[in-house]
Coordinates of C-alpha atoms and ligand atoms in Angstrom, one line a residue:
M13 CA 4.9 -27.9 -18.7
E14 CA 2.7 -25.2 -21.4
N15 CA 0.4 -23.9 -19.4
Y16 CA 1.9 -23.7 -15.6
N17 CA 0.6 -21.0 -13.5
V18 CA 1.4 -19.5 -10.2
K19 CA -1.8 -17.6 -8.7
T20 CA -1.2 -15.4 -5.5
R21 CA -2.8 -13.3 -3.4
A22 CA -1.6 -9.4 -1.8
F23 CA -3.8 -6.9 0.6
P24 CA -3.9 -3.2 0.3
T25 CA -2.0 -0.7 2.1
I26 CA -2.7 2.6 3.9
G27 CA 0.0 5.0 4.8
I28 CA 1.1 6.0 8.7
I29 CA 3.4 7.8 8.0
L30 CA 3.0 9.2 5.4
L31 CA 5.5 8.8 1.4
G32 CA 6.0 12.6 -0.6
G33 CA 9.1 12.1 -2.8
I34 CA 10.3 10.2 -4.4
S35 CA 13.9 9.6 -6.3
D36 CA 12.7 8.9 -10.2
K37 CA 10.6 7.9 -12.0
K38 CA 11.7 4.0 -13.2
N39 CA 13.3 3.5 -9.1
R40 CA 10.3 5.0 -7.7
I41 CA 13.5 5.4 -3.9
P42 CA 11.4 6.9 -1.2
L43 CA 13.3 9.8 0.0
H44 CA 12.5 10.0 3.2
T45 CA 10.9 6.8 6.0
T46 CA 7.4 6.0 6.0
A47 CA 5.1 3.6 7.4
G48 CA 1.7 1.4 6.7
I49 CA -0.6 -1.1 7.3
A50 CA -1.4 -4.1 5.0
Y51 CA -6.0 -3.7 5.3
T52 CA -8.6 -6.0 4.3
G53 CA -12.4 -6.6 4.5
I54 CA -13.5 -7.9 7.4
N55 CA -14.4 -11.1 5.9
N56 CA -11.3 -11.3 4.1
D57 CA -12.5 -9.9 0.8
V58 CA -10.5 -6.6 -0.4
Y59 CA -7.2 -7.4 -2.0
T60 CA -5.0 -8.1 -5.4
E61 CA -5.7 -11.3 -7.1
T62 CA -2.3 -12.2 -8.7
K63 CA -1.8 -15.2 -11.7
L64 CA 1.6 -15.1 -13.6
Y65 CA 1.5 -17.7 -16.3
V66 CA 4.0 -19.3 -18.9
S67 CA 2.4 -17.8 -22.8
K68 CA 3.4 -17.5 -26.5
D69 CA 3.6 -13.7 -25.9
E70 CA 4.7 -11.8 -23.1
K71 CA 1.0 -10.0 -21.9
C72 CA -0.2 -8.3 -19.2
Y73 CA -3.3 -7.4 -17.6
I74 CA -4.8 -5.2 -15.1
D75 CA -8.4 -5.7 -13.7
G76 CA -8.9 -7.4 -17.4
K77 CA -7.9 -4.3 -19.7
E78 CA -4.6 -4.8 -21.3
I79 CA -1.0 -2.5 -20.4
D80 CA 1.3 -0.8 -22.0
L81 CA 3.9 -3.0 -21.3
N82 CA 6.4 -0.8 -21.5
S83 CA 4.3 1.7 -19.3
D84 CA 5.4 3.7 -16.3
R85 CA 5.7 0.9 -14.1
S86 CA 5.0 -2.2 -15.8
P87 CA 5.3 -5.1 -14.5
S88 CA 7.0 -6.8 -17.5
K89 CA 10.2 -5.0 -16.0
V90 CA 10.2 -6.8 -12.5
I91 CA 9.3 -10.0 -14.9
D92 CA 11.5 -9.5 -17.4
K93 CA 14.7 -9.7 -15.6
F94 CA 13.6 -13.0 -14.2
K95 CA 12.1 -14.6 -16.9
H96 CA 15.0 -16.8 -17.3
D97 CA 15.3 -17.7 -14.0
I98 CA 11.8 -18.4 -13.8
L99 CA 10.9 -20.4 -17.2
M100 CA 15.0 -22.8 -16.5
R101 CA 12.8 -23.9 -12.6
V102 CA 9.4 -24.9 -14.2
N103 CA 11.9 -26.5 -17.5
L104 CA 11.2 -24.4 -20.8
D105 CA 13.3 -22.4 -22.7
D106 CA 13.2 -19.2 -23.7
E107 CA 11.4 -19.1 -26.4
N108 CA 8.5 -18.8 -24.5
N109 CA 7.5 -16.2 -22.3
L110 CA 5.6 -14.8 -19.2
S111 CA 2.3 -13.2 -18.4
I112 CA 0.5 -11.6 -15.6
D113 CA -3.3 -12.1 -15.3
S114 CA -4.2 -9.2 -12.1
R115 CA -7.9 -8.3 -10.7
N116 CA -9.1 -6.3 -7.7
F117 CA -11.6 -6.8 -5.4
N118 CA -13.0 -4.4 -3.1
I119 CA -10.5 -2.0 -2.7
L120 CA -10.2 1.7 -1.7
S121 CA -6.7 2.3 -2.2
G122 CA -3.4 0.7 -2.3
S123 CA -3.9 -1.3 -5.5
S124 CA -0.1 -0.7 -6.6
D125 CA 1.4 -1.7 -3.3
S126 CA -1.2 -5.3 -3.7
G127 CA -0.6 -6.3 -7.3
A128 CA 3.1 -5.7 -6.7
A129 CA 3.7 -7.3 -4.0
A130 CA 1.5 -9.9 -5.2
L131 CA 3.4 -10.8 -8.2
G132 CA 6.4 -10.6 -6.0
E133 CA 4.9 -13.4 -4.2
C134 CA 4.5 -15.0 -7.2
I135 CA 8.0 -14.7 -8.2
E136 CA 9.2 -16.1 -4.7
S137 CA 7.5 -18.9 -4.4
I138 CA 9.0 -20.2 -7.6
F139 CA 12.2 -19.9 -6.6
E140 CA 10.9 -21.6 -2.8
Y141 CA 11.6 -17.9 -1.8
N142 CA 15.1 -18.3 -1.7
I143 CA 15.3 -14.8 -3.6
N144 CA 17.1 -11.9 -1.9
I145 CA 14.5 -10.2 -0.9
F146 CA 17.1 -6.7 -0.1
T147 CA 17.3 -5.9 -3.5
F148 CA 13.6 -7.9 -4.6
E149 CA 11.8 -5.4 -3.0
N150 CA 13.9 -2.4 -4.8
D151 CA 12.6 -4.2 -8.1
L152 CA 9.6 -4.0 -6.3
Q153 CA 9.3 -0.9 -5.9
R154 CA 10.4 0.5 -9.9
I155 CA 5.8 -1.2 -9.8
S156 CA 5.1 1.1 -6.5
E157 CA 6.6 2.2 -4.1
S158 CA 5.2 1.4 -1.0
V159 CA 5.1 -2.3 -1.7
G160 CA 7.0 -3.1 1.5
R161 CA 4.0 -3.1 3.3
S162 CA 2.1 -5.4 1.4
L163 CA 4.9 -8.1 1.5
Y164 CA 5.6 -8.1 4.6
G165 CA 1.5 -7.6 6.5
G166 CA 0.8 -6.4 9.9
L167 CA 2.4 -2.6 10.8
T168 CA 5.9 -2.0 8.9
V169 CA 8.6 0.3 8.4
N170 CA 10.5 1.7 5.3
Y171 CA 13.3 3.3 5.8
A172 CA 15.2 5.3 2.9
N173 CA 16.9 7.8 2.1
G174 CA 16.0 8.5 -1.3
R175 CA 18.8 5.5 -2.3
E176 CA 17.9 2.9 -0.6
S177 CA 15.0 1.7 1.1
L178 CA 14.3 -1.4 3.4
T179 CA 11.4 -2.3 5.3
E180 CA 10.4 -4.3 8.3
P181 CA 8.4 -5.6 10.3
L182 CA 6.6 -4.2 13.1
L183 CA 3.4 -5.9 14.5
E184 CA 2.1 -9.3 12.8
P185 CA -2.3 -8.3 12.2
E186 CA -3.5 -10.2 15.4
A187 CA -1.3 -7.6 16.9
F188 CA -4.7 -5.1 16.7
N189 CA -7.7 -7.6 16.4
N190 CA -9.6 -5.2 19.2
F191 CA -9.5 -1.8 16.6
T192 CA -11.9 -2.0 13.6
I193 CA -10.9 0.3 10.0
I194 CA -13.7 2.1 8.7
G195 CA -12.6 3.1 5.3
A196 CA -15.7 6.1 3.8
H197 CA -15.0 6.5 0.0
F198 CA -16.5 8.9 -2.4
N199 CA -16.6 9.1 -6.1
I200 CA -14.8 11.0 -7.6
D201 CA -11.0 10.1 -9.4
R202 CA -8.2 9.9 -7.6
K203 CA -5.1 12.5 -7.4
P204 CA -2.1 10.3 -9.4
S205 CA 0.6 9.7 -7.2
N206 CA 2.6 11.5 -9.0
E207 CA 1.7 14.7 -8.2
I208 CA 2.0 14.5 -4.6
H209 CA 5.5 13.3 -5.0
E210 CA 6.6 16.0 -8.0
N211 CA 5.3 19.2 -5.8
I212 CA 5.3 18.4 -3.0
I213 CA 9.7 17.8 -2.3
K214 CA 9.0 22.1 -3.6
H215 CA 7.7 22.5 0.3
E216 CA 10.1 25.1 1.4
N217 CA 9.8 23.2 4.6
Y218 CA 10.5 19.4 3.0
R219 CA 13.8 18.3 4.6
E220 CA 11.8 19.3 7.8
R221 CA 9.4 16.7 6.5
I222 CA 12.3 14.2 6.4
K223 CA 13.6 14.5 9.6
S224 CA 9.8 14.8 11.3
A225 CA 9.3 11.6 9.6
E226 CA 12.8 10.1 10.7
R227 CA 11.1 10.8 14.6
K228 CA 8.0 9.7 14.4
A229 CA 9.3 6.0 12.6
K230 CA 11.5 6.5 16.5
K231 CA 7.8 6.9 18.4
L232 CA 6.3 4.1 15.8
E233 CA 9.1 1.6 16.2
E234 CA 8.5 2.2 21.2
L235 CA 5.1 2.4 20.1
S236 CA 5.2 -1.1 18.7
R237 CA 7.3 -2.3 21.3
N238 CA 4.5 -1.4 23.8
A239 CA 1.8 -3.2 21.6
N240 CA 0.5 0.7 22.0
I241 CA -2.0 0.5 18.6
K242 CA -4.2 3.4 19.7
G243 CA -0.7 5.7 20.1
I244 CA -0.3 4.4 16.3
F245 CA -3.2 6.0 14.5
E246 CA -3.6 8.6 16.9
L247 CA -0.2 9.7 15.6
A248 CA -1.5 8.7 11.8
E249 CA -3.8 10.6 12.7
S250 CA -0.5 13.5 13.2
D251 CA 0.5 12.5 10.1
T252 CA -1.9 12.6 7.7
I253 CA -2.3 16.1 9.3
E254 CA 1.3 17.4 8.6
Y255 CA 0.8 15.8 4.9
H256 CA -2.4 17.7 3.8
K257 CA -1.8 20.9 5.0
M258 CA 1.9 20.5 3.1
L259 CA 0.1 19.8 0.7
H260 CA -2.1 21.7 0.4
D261 CA 0.0 24.3 0.6
V262 CA 1.8 23.5 -2.7
G263 CA -1.2 23.1 -4.7
V264 CA -2.0 19.3 -4.1
D265 CA -5.9 19.1 -2.3
I266 CA -6.7 15.9 -2.2
I267 CA -9.0 16.2 0.4
N268 CA -12.3 17.9 -0.8
D269 CA -15.0 19.8 1.4
R270 CA -17.0 16.3 1.5
M271 CA -14.1 14.7 2.5
E272 CA -13.8 17.7 5.5
N273 CA -17.1 17.5 6.7
L274 CA -16.4 13.6 7.4
I275 CA -13.9 14.1 9.6
E276 CA -15.2 17.7 10.9
K277 CA -17.2 14.5 11.9
V278 CA -15.0 12.5 13.2
K279 CA -13.3 15.6 15.2
E280 CA -16.7 15.7 17.1
M281 CA -17.5 12.0 17.6
K282 CA -14.5 11.8 19.5
N283 CA -16.4 13.6 23.2
N284 CA -17.5 10.1 23.2
F285 CA -15.3 7.7 21.9
W286 CA -11.8 7.1 20.9
N287 CA -11.2 7.6 17.2
S288 CA -8.6 9.2 14.5
Y289 CA -8.5 9.3 10.7
I290 CA -5.9 8.8 8.2
V291 CA -6.4 10.3 4.6
T292 CA -3.5 8.6 2.2
G293 CA -3.3 9.7 -1.8
G294 CA -7.2 8.7 -2.7
P295 CA -10.8 9.5 -2.5
N296 CA -11.0 7.6 0.9
V297 CA -11.1 8.5 4.4
F298 CA -10.5 5.9 6.9
V299 CA -11.4 6.1 9.9
I300 CA -10.4 4.0 12.4
T301 CA -12.3 2.5 15.7
E302 CA -11.7 -0.3 19.1
K303 CA -14.8 -3.0 17.5
K304 CA -17.4 -1.9 20.7
D305 CA -17.4 1.4 19.3
V306 CA -18.4 0.7 14.8
D307 CA -21.2 1.0 15.4
K308 CA -22.5 4.4 17.4
A309 CA -18.7 5.2 14.7
M310 CA -20.9 4.2 11.5
E311 CA -23.8 5.8 12.9
G312 CA -21.9 8.8 13.2
L313 CA -20.8 9.0 9.0
N314 CA -23.1 6.9 6.8
D315 CA -24.5 9.2 5.4
L316 CA -21.6 11.4 4.7
C317 CA -19.6 10.0 2.1
D318 CA -20.4 7.6 -0.7
D319 CA -19.8 3.7 0.3
I320 CA -18.4 3.0 3.7
R321 CA -16.5 -0.8 4.5
L322 CA -15.8 -2.1 7.1
L323 CA -11.8 -3.1 7.4
K324 CA -8.9 -4.8 9.6
V325 CA -4.9 -4.7 9.8
A326 CA -4.5 -7.9 6.7
G327 CA -1.0 -9.7 6.9
K328 CA 1.5 -11.0 3.8
P329 CA 0.3 -12.4 0.1
Q330 CA -0.6 -16.4 0.0
V331 CA -0.4 -18.8 -3.0
I332 CA -3.6 -20.1 -4.0
S333 CA -2.3 -22.6 -6.0
K334 CA 0.4 -23.4 -9.0
N335 CA -0.2 -25.6 -11.6
Ligands
MEV10 C1 2.1 6.7 -1.6 O1 3.1 5.5 -2.6 C2 1.1 6.6 -1.6 C3 0.1 7.8 -0.5 O2 -0.9 7.3 -0.4 C4 1.0 8.5 -0.2 C5 0.3 7.0 1.4 O3 0.1 6.1 1.3 O4 1.5 6.6 2.4 C6 0.4 9.1 -1.5

């Protein structure tokens, strides 16, 4: 049992109703209801792979770099909570420790959700999925506030009010089969999401934002019931506009001139075919088109960003191996 390990894969996420404002830096419970999708590459090549393994000392590596176990959002808080029970289940005593090695593959943004969900899947699989999923999601939110999006995959809504938070699945990935997400990436450093969370709450219309997110969640439930995928992405675009306008007002600009330029092109292309766009907290514009229009869209966008990837909606985490 000395080398016991479990390896999982989980998928990064994109906000549909974007998250701005969390309870505090430790628990990271969202202050309002949000929604999102998990995504991967059209060849399933975008994901986080995480190995949880028994070790002499506790270590945590992300993309090969050892991270401080006491840092904000460190996975060790979650591992420590379950350590005794995990070691017991694999017939080892508390002299042993647990470590993680987590690697991100081709992720544009949203890797903290997939990282937290991949670790969650390691733990859940050891417990044979016999774990209190309600409190477990809150445990994982200490690593990433929007982890629920990756935990369930597909389209999800997270109902939250700063004290309680629970994610519910709305649509499976297959519902999005006729659509492609074009990830247009810009080579600039992303702003830490804490900068977003700390500042957006200072906006004079923040209370309105909470109500508007709730209204949008109700609308999203209805659109999902009717499998109205275009409607879902149109709602996402209107939310992106509202969110980034508010962020701009409080001095946090995520959308720079080059991103704005690409967005102008997206708007121009709307005259020729249906599309929609989303900007979350990272330096990307996600452009959604019907599959039949992808080539036309790529032609228009290729030269306006630094890297471009074809993406699709992904499912929930998977166990890759258990030894
Ligand atoms: C917050 O957890 C992540 C953001 O990118 C917004 C979102 O995707 O909802 C800042």
